Short mmCIF file of C-alpha atoms and ligand atoms in Angstrom, two decimals:
data_model
loop_
_atom_site.label_atom_id
_atom_site.label_comp_id
_atom_site.label_asym_id
_atom_site.label_seq_id
_atom_site.Cartn_x
_atom_site.Cartn_y
_atom_site.Cartn_z
CA UNK A 1 5.43 -17.21 22.61
CA UNK A 2 8.64 -18.73 21.48
CA UNK A 3 10.19 -20.70 18.71
CA UNK A 4 9.27 -18.11 16.16
CA UNK A 5 11.92 -18.03 13.54
CA UNK A 6 11.10 -15.32 11.08
CA UNK A 7 12.33 -15.61 7.50
CA UNK A 8 14.84 -12.77 7.47
CA UNK A 9 13.09 -9.47 8.00
CA UNK A 10 15.95 -7.96 9.97
CA UNK A 11 17.95 -7.51 6.79
CA UNK A 12 20.21 -4.57 6.12
CA UNK A 13 17.34 -2.83 4.32
CA UNK A 14 15.28 -3.21 7.47
CA UNK A 15 17.95 -1.70 9.66
CA UNK A 16 18.55 1.18 7.29
CA UNK A 17 14.86 1.91 6.92
CA UNK A 18 14.38 1.87 10.67
CA UNK A 19 17.11 4.42 11.14
CA UNK A 20 15.54 6.91 8.75
CA UNK A 21 13.55 9.76 10.26
CA UNK A 22 10.56 8.96 8.06
CA UNK A 23 7.32 7.18 8.91
CA UNK A 24 8.06 3.68 10.06
CA UNK A 25 8.50 0.80 7.69
CA UNK A 26 10.05 -2.62 8.01
CA UNK A 27 11.73 -2.62 4.60
CA UNK A 28 8.99 -4.94 3.37
CA UNK A 29 7.32 -2.87 0.67
CA UNK A 30 7.93 -5.69 -1.78
CA UNK A 31 5.15 -7.72 -0.18
CA UNK A 32 2.69 -4.93 -0.87
CA UNK A 33 3.78 -5.17 -4.49
CA UNK A 34 3.48 -8.96 -4.41
CA UNK A 35 -0.04 -8.65 -3.03
CA UNK A 36 -1.04 -6.32 -5.85
CA UNK A 37 0.46 -8.62 -8.44
CA UNK A 38 -1.55 -11.48 -6.93
CA UNK A 39 -4.79 -9.48 -7.09
CA UNK A 40 -3.95 -8.28 -10.59
CA UNK A 41 -3.84 -11.81 -11.94
CA UNK A 42 -7.56 -11.94 -11.32
CA UNK A 43 -8.16 -8.71 -13.21
CA UNK A 44 -5.76 -8.78 -16.14
CA UNK A 45 -8.23 -7.01 -18.44
CA UNK A 46 -6.97 -3.74 -16.98
CA UNK A 47 -3.57 -4.57 -18.42
CA UNK A 48 -4.96 -4.54 -21.94
CA UNK A 49 -6.79 -1.23 -21.58
CA UNK A 50 -3.80 0.45 -19.95
CA UNK A 51 -1.70 -0.48 -22.95
CA UNK A 52 -4.27 0.17 -25.65
CA UNK A 53 -5.13 3.78 -24.85
CA UNK A 54 -1.88 5.55 -25.75
CA UNK A 55 -1.48 3.34 -28.82
CA UNK A 56 -4.93 4.40 -30.06
CA UNK A 57 -3.96 8.01 -29.48
CA UNK A 58 -0.72 7.55 -31.36
CA UNK A 59 -2.47 6.26 -34.44
CA UNK A 60 -5.48 8.58 -34.37
CA UNK A 61 -3.42 11.70 -33.68
CA UNK A 62 -0.16 10.82 -35.33
CA UNK A 63 -1.71 9.49 -38.49
CA UNK A 64 -4.91 11.56 -38.49
CA UNK A 65 -3.62 14.98 -37.49
CA UNK A 66 -0.26 14.18 -38.99
CA UNK A 67 -1.93 14.06 -42.41
CA UNK A 68 -3.06 17.67 -41.92
CA UNK A 69 -0.09 19.17 -40.09
CA UNK A 70 2.83 17.43 -41.79
CA UNK A 71 5.65 18.86 -39.68
CA UNK A 72 6.24 20.73 -36.47
CA UNK A 73 9.13 22.90 -35.32
CA UNK A 74 10.04 21.69 -31.84
CA UNK A 75 11.17 23.90 -28.99
CA UNK A 76 14.56 22.33 -29.54
CA UNK A 77 14.59 23.89 -33.02
CA UNK A 78 14.26 20.88 -35.34
CA UNK A 79 11.54 20.20 -37.88
CA UNK A 80 9.85 16.82 -37.38
CA UNK A 81 6.73 14.98 -38.61
CA UNK A 82 3.77 15.44 -36.29
CA UNK A 83 3.65 11.78 -35.21
CA UNK A 84 7.29 11.99 -34.16
CA UNK A 85 6.51 15.16 -32.24
CA UNK A 86 3.46 13.82 -30.44
CA UNK A 87 4.65 10.28 -29.60
CA UNK A 88 6.89 11.31 -26.66
CA UNK A 89 4.06 13.40 -25.23
CA UNK A 90 1.68 10.44 -25.42
CA UNK A 91 4.23 8.32 -23.62
CA UNK A 92 4.54 10.93 -20.88
CA UNK A 93 0.78 11.44 -20.53
CA UNK A 94 0.02 7.76 -20.42
CA UNK A 95 2.66 7.34 -17.71
CA UNK A 96 0.86 10.09 -15.82
CA UNK A 97 -2.61 8.67 -16.39
CA UNK A 98 -1.66 5.15 -15.35
CA UNK A 99 0.08 6.34 -12.22
CA UNK A 100 -2.79 8.60 -11.24
CA UNK A 101 -5.39 5.88 -11.76
CA UNK A 102 -3.45 3.41 -9.66
CA UNK A 103 -2.63 5.79 -6.88
CA UNK A 104 -6.00 7.51 -6.56
CA UNK A 105 -8.97 5.23 -7.32
CA UNK A 106 -7.29 2.02 -6.27
CA UNK A 107 -5.67 3.46 -3.17
CA UNK A 108 -8.86 5.22 -2.12
CA UNK A 109 -10.79 1.99 -2.34
CA UNK A 110 -8.20 0.09 -0.33
CA UNK A 111 -7.87 2.84 2.26
CA UNK A 112 -11.52 3.69 2.88
CA UNK A 113 -13.52 0.62 1.89
CA UNK A 114 -11.46 -2.55 1.80
CA UNK A 115 -9.52 -1.50 4.95
CA UNK A 116 -6.60 -3.26 3.37
CA UNK A 117 -4.03 -1.02 4.99
CA UNK A 118 -5.49 -1.58 8.45
CA UNK A 119 -4.91 -5.29 8.10
CA UNK A 120 -1.41 -4.69 6.71
CA UNK A 121 -0.53 -2.45 9.63
CA UNK A 122 -1.45 -5.24 12.05
CA UNK A 123 1.58 -7.08 10.66
CA UNK A 124 5.22 -5.92 10.79
CA UNK A 125 4.53 -3.68 7.79
CA UNK A 126 4.57 0.05 8.50
CA UNK A 127 3.08 3.08 6.74
CA UNK A 128 6.20 3.61 4.69
CA UNK A 129 6.07 0.05 3.40
CA UNK A 130 2.54 0.72 2.21
CA UNK A 131 3.39 4.02 0.53
CA UNK A 132 6.52 2.66 -1.12
CA UNK A 133 4.79 -0.58 -2.09
CA UNK A 134 1.78 1.08 -3.68
CA UNK A 135 3.88 3.61 -5.55
CA UNK A 136 6.31 0.88 -6.59
CA UNK A 137 3.45 -1.17 -7.96
CA UNK A 138 2.13 1.79 -9.95
CA UNK A 139 5.62 2.17 -11.41
CA UNK A 140 5.91 -1.49 -12.35
CA UNK A 141 2.64 -1.40 -14.19
CA UNK A 142 3.54 1.89 -15.78
CA UNK A 143 6.88 0.51 -16.94
CA UNK A 144 5.10 -2.39 -18.60
CA UNK A 145 2.74 -0.09 -20.51
CA UNK A 146 5.51 2.31 -21.44
CA UNK A 147 7.72 -0.46 -22.75
CA UNK A 148 4.86 -1.74 -24.88
CA UNK A 149 4.13 1.75 -26.16
CA UNK A 150 7.77 2.31 -27.03
CA UNK A 151 7.87 -0.94 -28.94
CA UNK A 152 4.85 0.13 -30.98
CA UNK A 153 6.34 3.59 -31.52
CA UNK A 154 9.55 1.99 -32.74
CA UNK A 155 7.69 -0.23 -35.17
CA UNK A 156 5.67 2.76 -36.37
CA UNK A 157 8.94 4.51 -37.14
CA UNK A 158 8.48 7.52 -34.87
CA UNK A 159 11.55 6.88 -32.71
CA UNK A 160 14.54 8.68 -34.15
CA UNK A 161 17.31 8.59 -31.56
CA UNK A 162 19.25 6.10 -29.47
CA UNK A 163 18.55 8.37 -26.51
CA UNK A 164 15.08 6.85 -26.67
CA UNK A 165 16.52 3.97 -24.65
CA UNK A 166 16.27 6.33 -21.69
CA UNK A 167 12.65 7.09 -22.49
CA UNK A 168 11.56 4.07 -20.48
CA UNK A 169 13.29 5.03 -17.22
CA UNK A 170 12.06 8.57 -17.81
CA UNK A 171 8.49 7.28 -18.09
CA UNK A 172 8.96 5.43 -14.82
CA UNK A 173 10.15 8.66 -13.23
CA UNK A 174 7.07 10.48 -14.50
CA UNK A 175 5.00 7.66 -13.02
CA UNK A 176 6.83 8.05 -9.71
CA UNK A 177 6.09 11.75 -9.48
CA UNK A 178 2.40 11.35 -10.27
CA UNK A 179 1.81 8.17 -8.29
CA UNK A 180 3.40 9.70 -5.20
CA UNK A 181 1.50 12.97 -5.41
CA UNK A 182 -1.68 11.12 -6.35
CA UNK A 183 -1.45 8.87 -3.33
CA UNK A 184 -0.69 11.84 -1.08
CA UNK A 185 -3.75 13.67 -2.41
CA UNK A 186 -5.91 10.58 -2.04
CA UNK A 187 -5.26 10.40 1.69
CA UNK A 188 -7.15 13.70 1.99
CA UNK A 189 -10.18 12.45 0.09
CA UNK A 190 -13.23 11.32 1.94
CA UNK A 191 -15.76 10.74 -0.83
CA UNK A 192 -15.85 9.70 -4.46
CA UNK A 193 -16.93 13.25 -5.40
CA UNK A 194 -13.43 14.40 -4.58
CA UNK A 195 -12.19 12.60 -7.64
CA UNK A 196 -13.63 15.40 -9.72
CA UNK A 197 -10.73 17.50 -8.43
CA UNK A 198 -8.30 14.95 -9.78
CA UNK A 199 -9.96 15.07 -13.20
CA UNK A 200 -9.93 18.84 -12.97
CA UNK A 201 -6.17 18.80 -12.48
CA UNK A 202 -5.35 16.06 -14.97
CA UNK A 203 -7.46 17.00 -18.00
CA UNK A 204 -6.05 20.51 -18.62
CA UNK A 205 -2.55 19.19 -17.99
CA UNK A 206 -3.07 16.49 -20.57
CA UNK A 207 -4.17 19.06 -23.13
CA UNK A 208 -1.93 22.02 -22.32
CA UNK A 209 1.50 20.76 -21.28
CA UNK A 210 3.05 21.36 -24.67
CA UNK A 211 1.62 17.94 -25.34
CA UNK A 212 0.03 18.51 -28.73
CA UNK A 213 1.82 21.68 -29.83
CA UNK A 214 5.15 23.22 -28.92
CA UNK A 215 5.55 25.62 -26.03
CA UNK A 216 6.39 28.47 -28.41
CA UNK A 217 2.84 28.43 -29.81
CA UNK A 218 1.34 29.33 -26.41
CA UNK A 219 0.80 33.03 -25.63
CA UNK A 220 3.83 34.28 -23.78
CA UNK A 221 1.78 35.21 -20.73
CA UNK A 222 0.84 31.62 -20.05
CA UNK A 223 4.04 29.89 -21.06
CA UNK A 224 5.30 30.16 -17.49
CA UNK A 225 2.09 28.51 -16.29
CA UNK A 226 2.57 25.62 -18.69
CA UNK A 227 6.17 25.28 -17.54
CA UNK A 228 5.10 25.09 -13.93
CA UNK A 229 3.05 21.92 -14.41
CA UNK A 230 4.64 18.54 -13.77
CA UNK A 231 3.42 17.02 -17.01
CA UNK A 232 5.19 19.74 -18.98
CA UNK A 233 8.46 18.53 -17.49
CA UNK A 234 7.57 14.93 -18.25
CA UNK A 235 6.71 15.74 -21.86
CA UNK A 236 9.82 17.88 -22.34
CA UNK A 237 11.99 15.13 -20.88
CA UNK A 238 10.52 12.43 -23.12
CA UNK A 239 10.63 14.63 -26.19
CA UNK A 240 14.23 15.56 -25.59
CA UNK A 241 15.17 11.90 -25.31
CA UNK A 242 13.09 10.49 -28.13
CA UNK A 243 14.13 13.21 -30.58
CA UNK A 244 17.72 13.19 -29.37
CA UNK A 245 17.57 16.88 -28.40
CA UNK A 246 19.61 16.37 -25.28
CA UNK A 247 20.70 19.29 -23.15
CA UNK A 248 21.12 20.24 -19.50
CA UNK A 249 17.48 21.26 -19.50
CA UNK A 250 16.68 17.55 -19.27
CA UNK A 251 18.49 17.39 -15.93
CA UNK A 252 16.22 20.18 -14.72
CA UNK A 253 13.09 18.30 -15.78
CA UNK A 254 14.42 15.18 -14.08
CA UNK A 255 15.13 17.05 -10.85
CA UNK A 256 11.62 18.55 -10.83
CA UNK A 257 10.06 15.09 -11.11
CA UNK A 258 12.34 13.53 -8.50
CA UNK A 259 11.55 16.23 -5.96
CA UNK A 260 7.84 15.87 -6.60
CA UNK A 261 8.08 12.10 -6.17
CA UNK A 262 9.98 12.28 -2.90
CA UNK A 263 7.66 14.89 -1.40
CA UNK A 264 4.62 12.89 -2.47
CA UNK A 265 5.93 9.59 -1.09
CA UNK A 266 6.89 11.07 2.27
CA UNK A 267 3.62 12.92 2.51
CA UNK A 268 1.62 9.80 1.68
CA UNK A 269 3.42 7.70 4.29
CA UNK A 270 3.00 10.42 6.90
CA UNK A 271 -0.71 10.74 6.17
CA UNK A 272 -1.34 7.00 6.33
CA UNK A 273 0.36 7.00 9.69
CA UNK A 274 -1.90 9.85 10.88
CA UNK A 275 -5.04 8.27 9.53
CA UNK A 276 -4.61 4.67 10.56
CA UNK A 277 -2.21 4.61 13.49
CA UNK A 278 -4.18 6.82 15.88
CA UNK B 1 5.32 -11.98 30.63
CA UNK B 2 3.35 -11.36 27.45
CA UNK B 3 1.81 -8.03 28.26
CA UNK B 4 2.53 -5.64 31.05
CA UNK B 5 0.99 -2.21 31.30
CA UNK B 6 1.36 0.35 34.03
CA UNK B 7 -0.69 3.51 34.06
CA UNK B 8 -1.49 2.94 30.38
CA UNK B 9 -3.37 5.93 29.00
CA UNK B 10 -4.90 6.85 25.67
CA UNK B 11 -6.41 10.21 24.91
CA UNK B 12 -7.98 11.51 21.72
CA UNK B 13 -7.62 15.27 22.00
CA UNK B 14 -9.12 16.11 25.39
CA UNK B 15 -11.05 12.88 25.55
CA UNK B 16 -9.61 10.20 27.80
CA UNK B 17 -10.41 6.82 26.26
CA UNK B 18 -8.16 4.69 28.49
CA UNK B 19 -7.37 6.11 31.90
CA UNK B 20 -4.26 4.68 33.47
CA UNK B 21 -4.84 0.93 33.50
CA UNK B 22 -2.52 -1.71 34.96
CA UNK B 23 -2.56 -5.12 33.32
CA UNK B 24 -0.32 -8.14 33.37
CA UNK B 25 -0.82 -11.15 31.17
CA UNK B 26 1.44 -14.16 31.44
CA UNK B 27 2.20 -16.84 28.93
CA UNK B 28 -0.47 -19.49 28.73
CA UNK B 29 -3.22 -17.26 30.00
CA UNK B 30 -6.24 -16.35 27.98
CA UNK B 31 -7.23 -12.89 29.00
CA UNK B 32 -10.28 -10.84 28.11
CA UNK B 33 -11.36 -7.27 28.65
CA UNK B 34 -15.00 -6.86 29.54
CA UNK B 35 -16.80 -3.57 29.77
CA UNK B 36 -19.65 -1.49 28.34
CA UNK B 37 -19.46 0.09 24.91
CA UNK B 38 -16.98 2.92 24.79
CA UNK B 39 -15.13 1.68 27.86
CA UNK B 40 -11.87 1.66 25.93
CA UNK B 41 -11.43 -2.04 25.22
CA UNK B 42 -10.66 -1.63 21.55
CA UNK B 43 -8.40 1.34 22.21
CA UNK B 44 -6.44 -0.81 24.67
CA UNK B 45 -6.22 -3.72 22.26
CA UNK B 46 -4.99 -1.42 19.52
CA UNK B 47 -2.20 -0.20 21.77
CA UNK B 48 -1.30 -3.77 22.64
CA UNK B 49 -1.41 -4.65 18.95
CA UNK B 50 1.09 -1.84 18.30
CA UNK B 51 -1.18 -0.07 15.84
CA UNK B 52 -1.92 2.83 18.16
CA UNK B 53 0.70 4.71 20.17
CA UNK B 54 0.09 4.97 23.91
CA UNK B 55 -0.40 8.52 25.13
CA UNK B 56 0.99 7.81 28.59
CA UNK B 57 2.11 5.12 30.97
CA UNK B 58 4.30 2.16 30.26
CA UNK B 59 3.51 -0.73 27.95
CA UNK B 60 5.64 -3.77 27.28
CA UNK B 61 4.76 -6.66 24.99
CA UNK B 62 7.11 -9.64 25.27
CA UNK B 63 9.18 -7.22 27.33
CA UNK B 64 9.57 -4.91 24.32
CA UNK B 65 8.43 -1.33 23.88
CA UNK B 66 5.87 -0.87 21.06
CA UNK B 67 7.21 2.61 20.36
CA UNK B 68 10.62 1.15 19.55
CA UNK B 69 10.01 -2.40 18.40
CA UNK B 70 6.53 -2.19 16.90
CA UNK B 71 7.27 -4.27 13.79
CA UNK B 72 9.12 -6.94 15.79
CA UNK B 73 6.28 -7.22 18.29
CA UNK B 74 3.62 -7.32 15.60
CA UNK B 75 5.62 -10.08 13.93
CA UNK B 76 4.98 -12.24 17.01
CA UNK B 77 1.37 -11.26 17.71
CA UNK B 78 -1.64 -12.99 16.32
CA UNK B 79 -3.98 -10.11 15.81
CA UNK B 80 -7.58 -10.87 15.04
CA UNK B 81 -9.44 -7.70 14.18
CA UNK B 82 -13.07 -6.99 15.12
CA UNK B 83 -14.12 -6.54 11.52
CA UNK B 84 -12.99 -9.25 9.14
CA UNK B 85 -10.93 -6.98 6.89
CA UNK B 86 -10.05 -9.85 4.59
CA UNK B 87 -8.50 -9.15 1.23
CA UNK B 88 -11.53 -9.53 -1.00
CA UNK B 89 -9.53 -9.26 -4.19
CA UNK B 90 -7.72 -12.48 -3.34
CA UNK B 91 -8.75 -16.08 -2.93
CA UNK B 92 -9.04 -17.81 0.43
CA UNK B 93 -5.61 -19.40 0.28
CA UNK B 94 -3.99 -16.30 -1.21
CA UNK B 95 -5.18 -14.40 1.85
CA UNK B 96 -3.15 -16.74 4.01
CA UNK B 97 -0.16 -16.86 1.67
CA UNK B 98 0.32 -13.13 1.43
CA UNK B 99 -0.29 -12.58 5.11
CA UNK B 100 2.49 -15.01 5.92
CA UNK B 101 4.82 -12.99 3.72
CA UNK B 102 3.84 -9.76 5.50
CA UNK B 103 5.09 -11.48 8.63
CA UNK B 104 8.41 -12.28 7.02
CA UNK B 105 7.83 -16.03 6.76
CA UNK B 106 9.41 -17.85 3.87
CA UNK B 107 7.28 -19.16 1.06
CA UNK B 108 7.69 -22.75 2.22
CA UNK B 109 6.76 -21.88 5.82
CA UNK B 110 3.75 -19.93 4.64
CA UNK B 111 2.43 -22.63 2.31
CA UNK B 112 2.77 -25.32 4.93
CA UNK B 113 1.14 -23.24 7.61
CA UNK B 114 -1.66 -22.19 5.26
CA UNK B 115 -2.48 -25.78 4.45
CA UNK B 116 -2.75 -26.63 8.15
CA UNK B 117 -4.85 -23.57 8.90
CA UNK B 118 -7.21 -24.15 5.98
CA UNK B 119 -7.83 -27.59 7.38
CA UNK B 120 -8.28 -26.21 10.88
CA UNK B 121 -10.77 -23.61 9.63
CA UNK B 122 -12.53 -26.21 7.49
CA UNK B 123 -11.97 -24.14 4.40
CA UNK B 124 -9.79 -26.53 2.44
CA UNK B 125 -12.42 -27.15 -0.22
CA UNK B 126 -12.96 -23.41 -0.64
CA UNK B 127 -9.29 -22.53 -0.83
CA UNK B 128 -9.35 -21.45 -4.48
CA UNK B 129 -12.51 -19.35 -4.16
CA UNK B 130 -12.66 -15.61 -3.87
CA UNK B 131 -13.38 -14.39 -0.34
CA UNK B 132 -16.35 -12.20 -1.22
CA UNK B 133 -19.04 -14.89 -1.62
CA UNK B 134 -18.08 -16.80 1.56
CA UNK B 135 -20.61 -16.93 4.37
CA UNK B 136 -20.13 -14.71 7.41
CA UNK B 137 -19.01 -17.65 9.50
CA UNK B 138 -16.49 -18.77 6.92
CA UNK B 139 -15.04 -15.27 6.70
CA UNK B 140 -14.70 -15.16 10.45
CA UNK B 141 -12.91 -18.52 10.48
CA UNK B 142 -10.59 -17.33 7.74
CA UNK B 143 -9.84 -14.15 9.69
CA UNK B 144 -8.93 -16.22 12.73
CA UNK B 145 -6.84 -18.60 10.66
CA UNK B 146 -5.05 -15.67 9.08
CA UNK B 147 -4.25 -14.19 12.48
CA UNK B 148 -2.49 -17.44 13.38
CA UNK B 149 -0.34 -17.63 10.25
CA UNK B 150 2.77 -16.23 11.89
CA UNK B 151 2.81 -18.81 14.65
CA UNK B 152 4.60 -21.75 13.10
CA UNK B 153 5.21 -24.53 15.47
CA UNK B 154 7.07 -27.73 15.53
CA UNK B 155 7.47 -28.41 19.24
CA UNK B 156 4.80 -30.30 21.17
CA UNK B 157 1.96 -28.22 22.55
CA UNK B 158 3.08 -26.10 25.40
CA UNK B 159 1.80 -26.82 28.87
CA UNK B 160 -1.23 -24.63 29.19
CA UNK B 161 -1.07 -22.69 32.40
CA UNK B 162 -4.67 -22.21 33.43
CA UNK B 163 -4.06 -20.00 36.40
CA UNK B 164 -6.62 -17.21 36.58
CA UNK B 165 -5.43 -13.90 35.21
CA UNK B 166 -4.48 -10.86 37.23
CA UNK B 167 -7.98 -10.24 38.55
CA UNK B 168 -6.62 -7.57 40.85
CA UNK B 169 -5.84 -5.29 37.98
CA UNK B 170 -8.14 -2.39 38.75
CA UNK B 171 -8.92 -0.09 35.87
CA UNK B 172 -11.83 1.83 34.36
CA UNK B 173 -12.65 -0.95 31.93
CA UNK B 174 -14.87 -2.57 34.51
CA UNK B 175 -14.06 -5.98 35.92
CA UNK B 176 -11.28 -7.38 33.80
CA UNK B 177 -12.21 -10.99 34.13
CA UNK B 178 -9.96 -13.59 32.66
CA UNK B 179 -11.89 -15.12 29.83
CA UNK B 180 -12.41 -18.81 29.69
CA UNK B 181 -9.33 -20.45 28.30
CA UNK B 182 -10.18 -21.77 24.92
CA UNK B 183 -8.13 -23.72 22.49
CA UNK B 184 -8.89 -21.97 19.30
CA UNK B 185 -5.96 -23.50 17.58
CA UNK B 186 -4.99 -27.14 17.39
CA UNK B 187 -1.63 -25.79 18.52
CA UNK B 188 -1.92 -23.85 21.69
CA UNK B 189 -2.10 -20.14 21.12
CA UNK B 190 -1.86 -17.39 23.65
CA UNK B 191 -5.08 -15.52 23.29
CA UNK B 192 -6.09 -12.01 24.14
CA UNK B 193 -9.64 -10.95 23.55
CA UNK B 194 -10.70 -7.32 23.31
N1 ADP C 301 -9.81 7.41 16.82
C1 ADP C 301 -10.59 7.91 17.78
N2 ADP C 301 -10.79 9.23 17.87
C2 ADP C 301 -11.56 9.77 18.85
N3 ADP C 301 -12.19 9.05 19.78
C3 ADP C 301 -12.05 7.72 19.76
C4 ADP C 301 -11.24 7.08 18.77
N4 ADP C 301 -11.27 5.74 18.99
C5 ADP C 301 -12.06 5.56 20.07
N5 ADP C 301 -12.52 6.75 20.54
C6 ADP C 301 -13.39 6.93 21.69
O1 ADP C 301 -12.78 6.29 22.80
C7 ADP C 301 -13.76 5.66 23.60
C8 ADP C 301 -13.39 4.20 23.76
O2 ADP C 301 -13.61 3.55 22.53
P1 ADP C 301 -13.31 2.00 22.33
O3 ADP C 301 -11.92 1.74 22.76
O4 ADP C 301 -13.65 1.66 20.92
O5 ADP C 301 -14.33 1.33 23.33
P2 ADP C 301 -14.85 -0.16 23.43
O6 ADP C 301 -14.08 -1.00 22.46
O7 ADP C 301 -14.60 -0.54 24.85
O8 ADP C 301 -16.30 -0.12 23.11
C9 ADP C 301 -15.11 5.87 22.90
O9 ADP C 301 -15.75 6.96 23.54
C10 ADP C 301 -14.73 6.24 21.51
O10 ADP C 301 -15.68 7.11 20.94
MG1 MG C 302 -14.73 -2.07 20.85
#
């Protein structure tokens, strides 16, 4: 075996990633992303549905409920129309939903049925490349949907602050946290029935993370529970940015999501290593 | 030396799947492991393919240690799995294209190599089709073609060294007979069969 001149995998990224004490990777996660983009071209219908859902919610809730509720007093203390109040929460929840879908159903199929990761691991790619690549892909898709949603929200007149420019990176961060944890959880699943647990975790979060009404309206006894959930932090972050109610609390929400994302990504890579490299 | 193993061991919990085998495979040899089901052939091949860490003993592929240089070794191996494990969401040629990128080949290298391999596997006229509806034989040919994607070659075919393999290598896999040297590839390819 000689004369093999590889493109340039021994880049700086490769050397750095090899030195890290995490599950092995070759700094080639981008090819996992490229693979998903390639597959996605054959199934672009998913792109439309991923975008349409939060927009439908915005109009049905914002316009429908907004006609009944008129205005809401936010936890930040301002009085805003209901559509303005709910739009950031829809952005946060759709970032969550998209990330969870990508990192659970799709990853489960690839891991258990398509054996896609087995064939990737026979190449220079390592478990970390797979984890980072899959999560990165979920984020890319999520960013696309979030950008589209923000554009619609802007046109609908429910964006009121320049801070909303940061709403897109914030949505990507929410996606990161949920995609990473979702992928981590998926590595423990062995049958499709286990997805009921995912639904069980996601549905109540969607409804009760100060999504549709402010935290202050919850009974005091369960406010701490609401504040413990990751989506609460996502919603609070987006709402702070889109309404321009910026305070240090936003840094706290950001930190929560970052930590969750890092733990999830490391856990997912570690588990893939355990499962497939035995 | 392509592969050299000394006292190579693999255990799963208490169960000893590969019990201290010694193997040497030189360049140009085609080498096969024969043995009854459960003898440990696949476990050995997975260690050689750097997708399964050895529990004990010493293993060197191209003189490198899989525990240290796994990605670099895998970059040079043509690994042809038992099950086809093709990417069914992609077309025939996309399977080759993306696999080349996993190996760190450039786009131009990959495309050129894919074209040659499609021809070799007689899949050129199916290149734009999804993998799923292909016949079993076609899928197998595509799997083999894909496993050769990282072996670009410009030099003339190497002198094939048809010396018999290390038949003296005694191990619990049963008689490790050197398989018949076959030329699976129009360009000579060092072949290991599990
Ligand atoms: N991941 C694993 N966990 C536990 N036991 C395993 C695992 N892989 C293989 N074995 C066991 O190791 C033995 C050798 O298996 P294998 O290498 O697949 O044999 P062969 O390929 O020669 O038929 C078998 O008894 C098998 O059940
Ligand atoms: Mg076997």
